[in-house]
mmCIF file of C-alpha atoms and ligand atoms in Angstrom:
data_model
loop_
_atom_site.group_PDB
_atom_site.id
_atom_site.type_symbol
_atom_site.label_atom_id
_atom_site.label_comp_id
_atom_site.label_asym_id
_atom_site.label_seq_id
_atom_site.Cartn_x
_atom_site.Cartn_y
_atom_site.Cartn_z
ATOM 1 C CA MET O 1048 21.842 -3.558 -17.926
ATOM 2 C CA LYS O 1049 20.448 -6.962 -16.928
ATOM 3 C CA LYS O 1050 20.224 -7.612 -13.212
ATOM 4 C CA ASN O 1051 21.201 -10.747 -11.364
ATOM 5 C CA VAL O 1052 20.396 -12.054 -7.921
ATOM 6 C CA MET O 1053 23.451 -10.452 -6.329
ATOM 7 C CA ASP O 1054 22.234 -7.019 -7.562
ATOM 8 C CA LEU O 1055 18.864 -7.742 -5.941
ATOM 9 C CA LEU O 1056 20.411 -8.797 -2.665
ATOM 10 C CA SER O 1057 22.396 -5.585 -2.468
ATOM 11 C CA GLU O 1058 19.069 -3.714 -2.218
ATOM 12 C CA LYS O 1059 17.296 -6.149 0.107
ATOM 13 C CA GLU O 1060 15.366 -3.525 2.074
ATOM 14 C CA ARG O 1061 12.876 -2.840 -0.708
ATOM 15 C CA THR O 1062 9.700 -4.660 -1.790
ATOM 16 C CA PHE O 1063 10.453 -7.131 -4.606
ATOM 17 C CA ASN O 1064 8.118 -8.008 -7.443
ATOM 18 C CA GLU O 1065 7.128 -11.527 -8.550
ATOM 19 C CA LYS O 1066 9.955 -11.990 -11.033
ATOM 20 C CA GLU O 1067 12.545 -10.821 -8.556
ATOM 21 C CA LEU O 1068 11.085 -13.072 -5.862
ATOM 22 C CA ALA O 1069 11.201 -16.042 -8.257
ATOM 23 C CA ALA O 1070 14.878 -15.385 -8.969
ATOM 24 C CA LEU O 1071 15.703 -15.039 -5.278
ATOM 25 C CA ALA O 1072 13.870 -18.290 -4.459
ATOM 26 C CA ALA O 1073 15.746 -20.115 -7.254
ATOM 27 C CA TYR O 1074 19.034 -18.839 -5.833
ATOM 28 C CA PHE O 1075 18.101 -19.782 -2.274
ATOM 29 C CA ARG O 1076 17.172 -23.277 -3.458
ATOM 30 C CA MET O 1077 20.697 -23.659 -4.920
ATOM 31 C CA VAL O 1078 22.218 -22.503 -1.605
ATOM 32 C CA MET O 1079 20.065 -24.996 0.286
ATOM 33 C CA PHE O 1080 20.993 -27.858 -2.037
ATOM 34 C CA ASP O 1081 24.686 -26.966 -1.720
ATOM 35 C CA THR O 1082 24.473 -26.731 2.053
ATOM 36 C CA LEU O 1083 22.659 -30.007 2.566
ATOM 37 C CA HIS O 1084 25.058 -31.788 0.228
ATOM 38 C CA GLU O 1085 28.116 -30.288 1.928
ATOM 39 C CA ARG O 1086 26.863 -31.087 5.403
ATOM 40 C CA GLY O 1087 25.444 -34.530 4.529
ATOM 41 C CA THR O 1088 22.320 -33.900 6.610
ATOM 42 C CA GLY O 1089 19.063 -31.889 6.718
ATOM 43 C CA HIS O 1090 15.714 -31.842 4.958
ATOM 44 C CA TRP O 1091 15.645 -31.094 1.245
ATOM 45 C CA GLY O 1092 12.074 -32.007 0.263
ATOM 46 C CA GLY O 1093 10.132 -29.695 2.562
ATOM 47 C CA SER O 1094 12.708 -26.902 2.278
ATOM 48 C CA ALA O 1095 12.519 -26.854 -1.487
ATOM 49 C CA SER O 1096 8.722 -26.947 -1.244
ATOM 50 C CA SER O 1097 8.435 -23.706 0.761
ATOM 51 C CA ALA O 1098 11.224 -21.662 -0.897
ATOM 52 C CA GLU O 1099 8.896 -19.255 -2.751
ATOM 53 C CA LEU O 1100 6.576 -18.834 0.277
ATOM 54 C CA THR O 1101 9.297 -17.856 2.727
ATOM 55 C CA THR O 1102 11.100 -15.675 0.171
ATOM 56 C CA SER O 1103 7.899 -13.793 -0.678
ATOM 57 C CA LEU O 1104 7.081 -13.184 2.972
ATOM 58 C CA TYR O 1105 10.504 -11.813 3.843
ATOM 59 C CA PHE O 1106 11.241 -9.927 0.618
ATOM 60 C CA ASN O 1107 7.812 -8.575 -0.206
ATOM 61 C CA ARG O 1108 5.428 -8.704 2.687
ATOM 62 C CA MET O 1109 6.696 -8.658 6.230
ATOM 63 C CA HIS O 1110 7.231 -5.494 8.229
ATOM 64 C CA ILE O 1111 10.565 -6.256 9.885
ATOM 65 C CA LYS O 1112 13.922 -4.736 10.770
ATOM 66 C CA SER O 1113 16.752 -7.228 10.308
ATOM 67 C CA ASP O 1114 19.093 -5.056 12.359
ATOM 68 C CA GLU O 1115 16.574 -5.036 15.225
ATOM 69 C CA PRO O 1116 15.276 -8.671 15.272
ATOM 70 C CA THR O 1117 13.318 -8.262 18.526
ATOM 71 C CA TRP O 1118 11.601 -5.021 17.496
ATOM 72 C CA GLU O 1119 8.243 -5.194 19.321
ATOM 73 C CA ASP O 1120 6.151 -4.090 16.358
ATOM 74 C CA ARG O 1121 7.666 -6.532 13.858
ATOM 75 C CA ASP O 1122 5.526 -9.043 12.030
ATOM 76 C CA ARG O 1123 6.016 -12.559 13.350
ATOM 77 C CA PHE O 1124 6.767 -15.717 11.406
ATOM 78 C CA ILE O 1125 6.596 -19.241 12.759
ATOM 79 C CA LEU O 1126 7.952 -22.091 10.705
ATOM 80 C CA SER O 1127 5.775 -24.793 12.264
ATOM 81 C CA LYS O 1128 7.376 -27.313 9.890
ATOM 82 C CA GLY O 1129 10.684 -26.628 11.636
ATOM 83 C CA HIS O 1130 12.515 -29.396 9.766
ATOM 84 C CA ALA O 1131 12.640 -26.966 6.793
ATOM 85 C CA SER O 1132 15.121 -24.912 8.824
ATOM 86 C CA VAL O 1133 17.698 -24.613 6.013
ATOM 87 C CA ASN O 1134 15.091 -22.739 4.002
ATOM 88 C CA LEU O 1135 14.428 -20.249 6.811
ATOM 89 C CA TYR O 1136 18.156 -19.835 7.565
ATOM 90 C CA THR O 1137 18.963 -19.119 3.912
ATOM 91 C CA VAL O 1138 16.228 -16.483 3.662
ATOM 92 C CA LEU O 1139 17.069 -14.833 7.030
ATOM 93 C CA ALA O 1140 20.792 -14.676 6.280
ATOM 94 C CA ASN O 1141 20.241 -13.109 2.891
ATOM 95 C CA ARG O 1142 17.682 -10.720 4.370
ATOM 96 C CA GLY O 1143 20.393 -9.405 6.701
ATOM 97 C CA TYR O 1144 19.847 -11.163 10.017
ATOM 98 C CA PHE O 1145 23.255 -12.842 10.069
ATOM 99 C CA PRO O 1146 26.118 -13.355 7.579
ATOM 100 C CA PRO O 1147 25.272 -15.734 4.679
ATOM 101 C CA SER O 1148 28.703 -17.323 5.224
ATOM 102 C CA GLU O 1149 27.300 -18.766 8.481
ATOM 103 C CA ILE O 1150 24.927 -21.023 6.534
ATOM 104 C CA ALA O 1151 27.921 -23.350 6.014
ATOM 105 C CA SER O 1152 27.758 -24.108 9.773
ATOM 106 C CA PHE O 1153 24.330 -25.721 9.380
ATOM 107 C CA ARG O 1154 24.037 -28.586 11.898
ATOM 108 C CA VAL O 1155 27.686 -28.357 12.964
ATOM 109 C CA MET O 1156 27.972 -29.135 16.708
ATOM 110 C CA GLY O 1157 27.702 -25.867 18.653
ATOM 111 C CA SER O 1158 26.458 -23.863 15.622
ATOM 112 C CA ARG O 1159 23.676 -21.292 15.910
ATOM 113 C CA LEU O 1160 22.064 -23.076 12.952
ATOM 114 C CA GLN O 1161 20.609 -26.099 14.678
ATOM 115 C CA GLY O 1162 18.834 -28.858 12.769
ATOM 116 C CA HIS O 1163 15.603 -27.215 13.912
ATOM 117 C CA PRO O 1164 15.309 -23.430 14.503
ATOM 118 C CA CYS O 1165 16.227 -22.214 18.017
ATOM 119 C CA MET O 1166 15.020 -18.742 18.983
ATOM 120 C CA HIS O 1167 17.601 -18.474 21.795
ATOM 121 C CA LYS O 1168 20.517 -18.937 19.418
ATOM 122 C CA LEU O 1169 19.784 -17.218 16.144
ATOM 123 C CA PRO O 1170 18.466 -13.684 15.470
ATOM 124 C CA GLY O 1171 15.264 -13.605 13.425
ATOM 125 C CA ILE O 1172 13.753 -16.819 14.791
ATOM 126 C CA ASP O 1173 10.461 -15.852 16.447
ATOM 127 C CA MET O 1174 9.817 -19.325 17.829
ATOM 128 C CA SER O 1175 11.762 -22.569 18.233
ATOM 129 C CA THR O 1176 10.042 -25.345 16.310
ATOM 130 C CA GLY O 1177 10.635 -28.899 15.155
ATOM 131 C CA ALA O 1178 8.077 -30.904 17.063
ATOM 132 C CA LEU O 1179 5.236 -30.723 14.518
ATOM 133 C CA GLY O 1180 1.882 -29.185 15.387
ATOM 134 C CA HIS O 1181 2.974 -26.497 17.862
ATOM 135 C CA GLY O 1182 3.238 -23.521 15.516
ATOM 136 C CA LEU O 1183 -0.427 -22.642 15.182
ATOM 137 C CA SER O 1184 -1.051 -22.564 18.945
ATOM 138 C CA ILE O 1185 1.981 -20.388 19.526
ATOM 139 C CA GLY O 1186 1.045 -18.116 16.664
ATOM 140 C CA LEU O 1187 -2.424 -17.753 18.131
ATOM 141 C CA GLY O 1188 -0.834 -16.694 21.406
ATOM 142 C CA MET O 1189 1.266 -14.084 19.601
ATOM 143 C CA ALA O 1190 -1.766 -12.790 17.717
ATOM 144 C CA LEU O 1191 -3.797 -12.561 20.941
ATOM 145 C CA ALA O 1192 -0.883 -10.738 22.575
ATOM 146 C CA ALA O 1193 -1.060 -8.174 19.754
ATOM 147 C CA LYS O 1194 -4.738 -7.702 20.466
ATOM 148 C CA LEU O 1195 -4.159 -7.224 24.219
ATOM 149 C CA SER O 1196 -1.307 -4.768 23.700
ATOM 150 C CA LYS O 1197 -3.160 -2.950 20.888
ATOM 151 C CA LYS O 1198 -0.462 -3.677 18.365
ATOM 152 C CA THR O 1199 -1.061 -4.168 14.680
ATOM 153 C CA TYR O 1200 1.696 -6.624 13.781
ATOM 154 C CA TRP O 1201 0.811 -9.674 11.656
ATOM 155 C CA THR O 1202 1.508 -13.255 12.683
ATOM 156 C CA TYR O 1203 2.105 -15.791 9.910
ATOM 157 C CA VAL O 1204 2.279 -19.534 10.614
ATOM 158 C CA LEU O 1205 3.582 -21.857 7.913
ATOM 159 C CA THR O 1206 2.632 -25.512 8.274
ATOM 160 C CA GLY O 1207 2.817 -28.602 6.108
ATOM 161 C CA GLU O 1208 -0.225 -30.840 5.842
ATOM 162 C CA GLY O 1209 1.720 -33.428 7.908
ATOM 163 C CA CYS O 1210 2.131 -30.772 10.578
ATOM 164 C CA LEU O 1211 -1.649 -30.309 10.521
ATOM 165 C CA ASN O 1212 -2.088 -34.029 11.308
ATOM 166 C CA GLU O 1213 -1.150 -33.211 14.893
ATOM 167 C CA GLY O 1214 -4.251 -32.879 17.078
ATOM 168 C CA GLN O 1215 -2.954 -29.701 18.696
ATOM 169 C CA SER O 1216 -3.326 -27.912 15.391
ATOM 170 C CA TRP O 1217 -7.088 -28.494 15.488
ATOM 171 C CA GLU O 1218 -7.375 -27.194 19.034
ATOM 172 C CA ALA O 1219 -5.644 -24.031 17.834
ATOM 173 C CA LEU O 1220 -7.916 -23.849 14.792
ATOM 174 C CA MET O 1221 -10.991 -23.981 17.045
ATOM 175 C CA SER O 1222 -9.620 -21.453 19.538
ATOM 176 C CA ALA O 1223 -8.572 -19.022 16.788
ATOM 177 C CA ALA O 1224 -12.070 -19.187 15.296
ATOM 178 C CA LYS O 1225 -13.458 -18.340 18.733
ATOM 179 C CA PHE O 1226 -11.129 -15.428 19.563
ATOM 180 C CA LYS O 1227 -10.718 -14.134 15.979
ATOM 181 C CA PRO O 1228 -7.482 -12.216 16.430
ATOM 182 C CA GLU O 1229 -6.759 -9.753 13.655
ATOM 183 C CA HIS O 1230 -3.753 -10.152 11.329
ATOM 184 C CA PHE O 1231 -3.442 -13.879 12.070
ATOM 185 C CA VAL O 1232 -2.736 -16.010 8.992
ATOM 186 C CA LEU O 1233 -2.209 -19.737 8.520
ATOM 187 C CA MET O 1234 -0.320 -20.616 5.359
ATOM 188 C CA VAL O 1235 -0.369 -24.295 4.398
ATOM 189 C CA ASP O 1236 2.470 -25.627 2.251
ATOM 190 C CA TYR O 1237 0.290 -28.377 0.788
ATOM 191 C CA ASN O 1238 2.701 -30.695 -1.046
ATOM 192 C CA LYS O 1239 0.750 -33.829 -0.109
ATOM 193 C CA VAL O 1240 3.883 -35.794 0.718
ATOM 194 C CA GLN O 1241 5.229 -36.432 4.189
ATOM 195 C CA LEU O 1242 8.173 -38.271 5.777
ATOM 196 C CA ASP O 1243 7.413 -41.865 4.999
ATOM 197 C CA GLY O 1244 4.586 -41.677 2.521
ATOM 198 C CA THR O 1245 1.969 -39.545 0.841
ATOM 199 C CA GLU O 1246 -0.832 -37.683 2.558
ATOM 200 C CA ASP O 1247 -3.319 -40.254 1.221
ATOM 201 C CA GLN O 1248 -1.337 -43.119 2.736
ATOM 202 C CA ILE O 1249 -0.775 -41.412 6.090
ATOM 203 C CA MET O 1250 -3.808 -39.198 6.810
ATOM 204 C CA PRO O 1251 -5.993 -37.916 3.983
ATOM 205 C CA MET O 1252 -6.888 -34.229 4.586
ATOM 206 C CA ASP O 1253 -9.192 -33.773 1.608
ATOM 207 C CA SER O 1254 -10.789 -31.306 1.426
ATOM 208 C CA LEU O 1255 -8.517 -29.159 3.548
ATOM 209 C CA THR O 1256 -10.059 -25.834 2.497
ATOM 210 C CA GLU O 1257 -13.546 -27.118 3.385
ATOM 211 C CA LYS O 1258 -12.326 -28.410 6.728
ATOM 212 C CA LEU O 1259 -10.740 -25.053 7.600
ATOM 213 C CA SER O 1260 -13.891 -23.219 6.539
ATOM 214 C CA ALA O 1261 -15.989 -25.559 8.670
ATOM 215 C CA PHE O 1262 -13.738 -24.739 11.602
ATOM 216 C CA GLY O 1263 -14.715 -21.083 11.226
ATOM 217 C CA TRP O 1264 -11.759 -19.703 9.306
ATOM 218 C CA ASN O 1265 -11.819 -17.224 6.443
ATOM 219 C CA VAL O 1266 -10.189 -19.401 3.766
ATOM 220 C CA CYS O 1267 -8.888 -18.129 0.434
ATOM 221 C CA LYS O 1268 -11.019 -19.712 -2.306
ATOM 222 C CA GLN O 1269 -8.510 -19.144 -5.121
ATOM 223 C CA LYS O 1270 -6.516 -22.111 -6.410
ATOM 224 C CA LEU O 1271 -2.941 -21.103 -5.714
ATOM 225 C CA ASP O 1272 0.430 -22.522 -6.696
ATOM 226 C CA GLY O 1273 2.758 -21.971 -3.759
ATOM 227 C CA ASN O 1274 5.831 -22.342 -5.973
ATOM 228 C CA ASP O 1275 4.610 -19.494 -8.209
ATOM 229 C CA THR O 1276 5.411 -16.067 -6.857
ATOM 230 C CA GLU O 1277 2.691 -14.416 -8.935
ATOM 231 C CA ASP O 1278 0.098 -16.600 -7.177
ATOM 232 C CA ILE O 1279 1.669 -15.903 -3.800
ATOM 233 C CA LEU O 1280 1.373 -12.161 -4.373
ATOM 234 C CA LYS O 1281 -2.280 -12.705 -5.306
ATOM 235 C CA SER O 1282 -2.747 -14.423 -1.951
ATOM 236 C CA PHE O 1283 -1.123 -11.481 -0.165
ATOM 237 C CA ALA O 1284 -3.636 -9.149 -1.913
ATOM 238 C CA TRP O 1285 -6.421 -11.457 -0.676
ATOM 239 C CA MET O 1286 -5.073 -11.205 2.894
ATOM 240 C CA ASP O 1287 -5.594 -7.430 2.654
ATOM 241 C CA SER O 1288 -8.963 -7.628 0.953
ATOM 242 C CA ASP O 1289 -11.253 -7.907 3.984
ATOM 243 C CA ASP O 1290 -11.285 -7.793 7.752
ATOM 244 C CA VAL O 1291 -12.557 -11.292 8.522
ATOM 245 C CA TRP O 1292 -10.274 -13.248 10.868
ATOM 246 C CA PRO O 1293 -8.537 -15.605 11.215
ATOM 247 C CA LYS O 1294 -7.418 -16.190 7.614
ATOM 248 C CA ALA O 1295 -5.995 -19.301 5.983
ATOM 249 C CA VAL O 1296 -4.413 -19.904 2.582
ATOM 250 C CA VAL O 1297 -3.802 -23.396 1.239
ATOM 251 C CA TYR O 1298 -1.055 -23.392 -1.429
ATOM 252 C CA ASP O 1299 -0.458 -26.335 -3.741
ATOM 253 C CA THR O 1300 3.268 -27.017 -3.695
ATOM 254 C CA VAL O 1301 5.708 -29.697 -4.806
ATOM 255 C CA LYS O 1302 7.903 -31.454 -2.322
ATOM 256 C CA GLY O 1303 11.547 -31.475 -3.516
ATOM 257 C CA LYS O 1304 10.678 -28.757 -6.065
ATOM 258 C CA GLY O 1305 13.305 -27.860 -8.616
ATOM 259 C CA VAL O 1306 15.187 -31.161 -8.945
ATOM 260 C CA SER O 1307 13.231 -33.513 -11.196
ATOM 261 C CA PHE O 1308 14.139 -36.787 -9.466
ATOM 262 C CA THR O 1309 13.324 -35.448 -5.972
ATOM 263 C CA GLU O 1310 9.947 -33.899 -6.840
ATOM 264 C CA GLY O 1311 6.982 -35.537 -5.091
ATOM 265 C CA LYS O 1312 9.140 -38.213 -3.470
ATOM 266 C CA ASN O 1313 8.909 -38.847 0.275
ATOM 267 C CA THR O 1314 12.271 -40.636 0.042
ATOM 268 C CA TRP O 1315 13.804 -37.158 -0.442
ATOM 269 C CA HIS O 1316 12.184 -35.810 2.747
ATOM 270 C CA GLY O 1317 15.413 -36.032 4.689
ATOM 271 C CA ALA O 1318 17.764 -38.149 2.623
ATOM 272 C CA VAL O 1319 21.457 -37.255 2.374
ATOM 273 C CA ILE O 1320 22.256 -35.595 -0.946
ATOM 274 C CA ASP O 1321 25.011 -37.859 -2.227
ATOM 275 C CA ASP O 1322 27.639 -36.657 -4.749
ATOM 276 C CA ASP O 1323 25.964 -38.212 -7.761
ATOM 277 C CA SER O 1324 22.534 -36.732 -6.946
ATOM 278 C CA TYR O 1325 24.160 -33.374 -6.216
ATOM 279 C CA ALA O 1326 25.960 -33.310 -9.556
ATOM 280 C CA LYS O 1327 22.731 -33.982 -11.444
ATOM 281 C CA GLY O 1328 20.473 -31.781 -9.332
ATOM 282 C CA ILE O 1329 22.650 -28.682 -9.252
ATOM 283 C CA VAL O 1330 22.607 -28.508 -13.064
ATOM 284 C CA GLU O 1331 18.796 -28.265 -13.002
ATOM 285 C CA LEU O 1332 18.782 -25.694 -10.238
ATOM 286 C CA ARG O 1333 21.404 -23.554 -11.974
ATOM 287 C CA LYS O 1334 19.416 -23.635 -15.220
ATOM 288 C CA ASP O 1335 16.290 -22.538 -13.367
ATOM 289 C CA LEU O 1336 18.169 -19.647 -11.772
ATOM 290 C CA GLU O 1337 19.551 -18.564 -15.155
ATOM 291 C CA GLU O 1338 16.017 -18.553 -16.620
ATOM 292 C CA LYS O 1339 14.650 -16.566 -13.706
ATOM 293 C CA GLU O 1340 17.490 -14.053 -13.924
ATOM 294 C CA ALA O 1341 17.008 -13.688 -17.680
ATOM 295 C CA ALA O 1342 13.371 -12.734 -16.991
ATOM 296 C CA LEU O 1343 14.331 -9.878 -14.639
HETATM 297 C C1 TPP V 1489 5.486 -34.333 16.777
HETATM 298 C C2 TPP V 1489 6.357 -34.830 15.670
HETATM 299 N N1 TPP V 1489 6.121 -36.058 15.138
HETATM 300 C C3 TPP V 1489 6.905 -36.515 14.131
HETATM 301 C C4 TPP V 1489 7.950 -35.740 13.655
HETATM 302 C C5 TPP V 1489 8.848 -36.307 12.559
HETATM 303 N N2 TPP V 1489 8.589 -35.632 11.281
HETATM 304 C C6 TPP V 1489 9.373 -34.625 10.868
HETATM 305 S S1 TPP V 1489 8.849 -33.963 9.427
HETATM 306 C C7 TPP V 1489 7.551 -35.050 9.304
HETATM 307 C C8 TPP V 1489 6.581 -35.000 8.142
HETATM 308 C C9 TPP V 1489 6.111 -33.594 7.938
HETATM 309 O O1 TPP V 1489 5.233 -33.465 6.844
HETATM 310 P P1 TPP V 1489 4.766 -32.024 6.389
HETATM 311 O O2 TPP V 1489 4.323 -31.238 7.574
HETATM 312 O O3 TPP V 1489 3.778 -32.223 5.318
HETATM 313 O O4 TPP V 1489 6.110 -31.354 5.901
HETATM 314 P P2 TPP V 1489 6.744 -31.147 4.461
HETATM 315 O O5 TPP V 1489 6.162 -32.154 3.521
HETATM 316 O O6 TPP V 1489 6.389 -29.764 4.042
HETATM 317 O O7 TPP V 1489 8.207 -31.344 4.651
HETATM 318 C C10 TPP V 1489 7.543 -35.911 10.393
HETATM 319 C C11 TPP V 1489 6.557 -36.978 10.622
HETATM 320 C C12 TPP V 1489 8.166 -34.476 14.246
HETATM 321 N N3 TPP V 1489 9.128 -33.642 13.830
HETATM 322 N N4 TPP V 1489 7.341 -34.039 15.222
#
């Protein structure tokens, strides 16, 4: 019998393959679009951009216990682009950290689901973020703590290229290259669009992979599509392929992915999803989910 996303979510403790991850990400994108429309607030563009990356980490890669969110040996994840909080909340809820029904309280006054993730309120948040540029330094601290305490957990930091514009990121890049903590990975959601313009208009990063290599990082040389779960799993295999630290992967992604009229548009960074846009967009997202489920 054909499976659907609800069947997959009932067995969330196992390691999912690329087709299953693609279906889950398509479903999560629909939940995010629904939530942001309902609440009339939040960040669609960057959340849609990273849907496959966060889904693949939590449903294929990370060593975690959702019923024990502060387990000392868990892998750590820092969403340095904290404005994509609705993406992280959707993944965490469906991974078992809190009830998916709570996603509806996104950005309601007093809710645990703040506009930007708060580690003191919500289980599963390893670090509060929102002010861009902090994630890499904090992740480095976590990775160095693992080294000191002889633990083998991994620390993953997800940034946007706009997040990398912050000078603090480059201090962390230099320090990480000096201390070389094991199991420390920078993942760049490289959609080349920021809040009020494109990367080229705001701060050209080209070539990001060469810059990271020059800063002493072990950078994945493969060209990877961060909205393609097959490519993401290839990058995970690369992370395990040698012992040279720290590691970085730059994924090409599309801001506003999944809804044709929001793709690649900075105007959809944090715009309210009005009723008309919702009605058009949800049809596209539903079709994508149906196609991904049919491929299971
Ligand atoms: C220190 C700081 N400056 C400015 C902002 C406002 N801001 C929020 S998101 C954003 C652009 C982020 O671009 P990017 O990191 O590429 O994110 P993505 O495209 O993935 O959404 C800006 C400028 C902020 N949150 N923090």
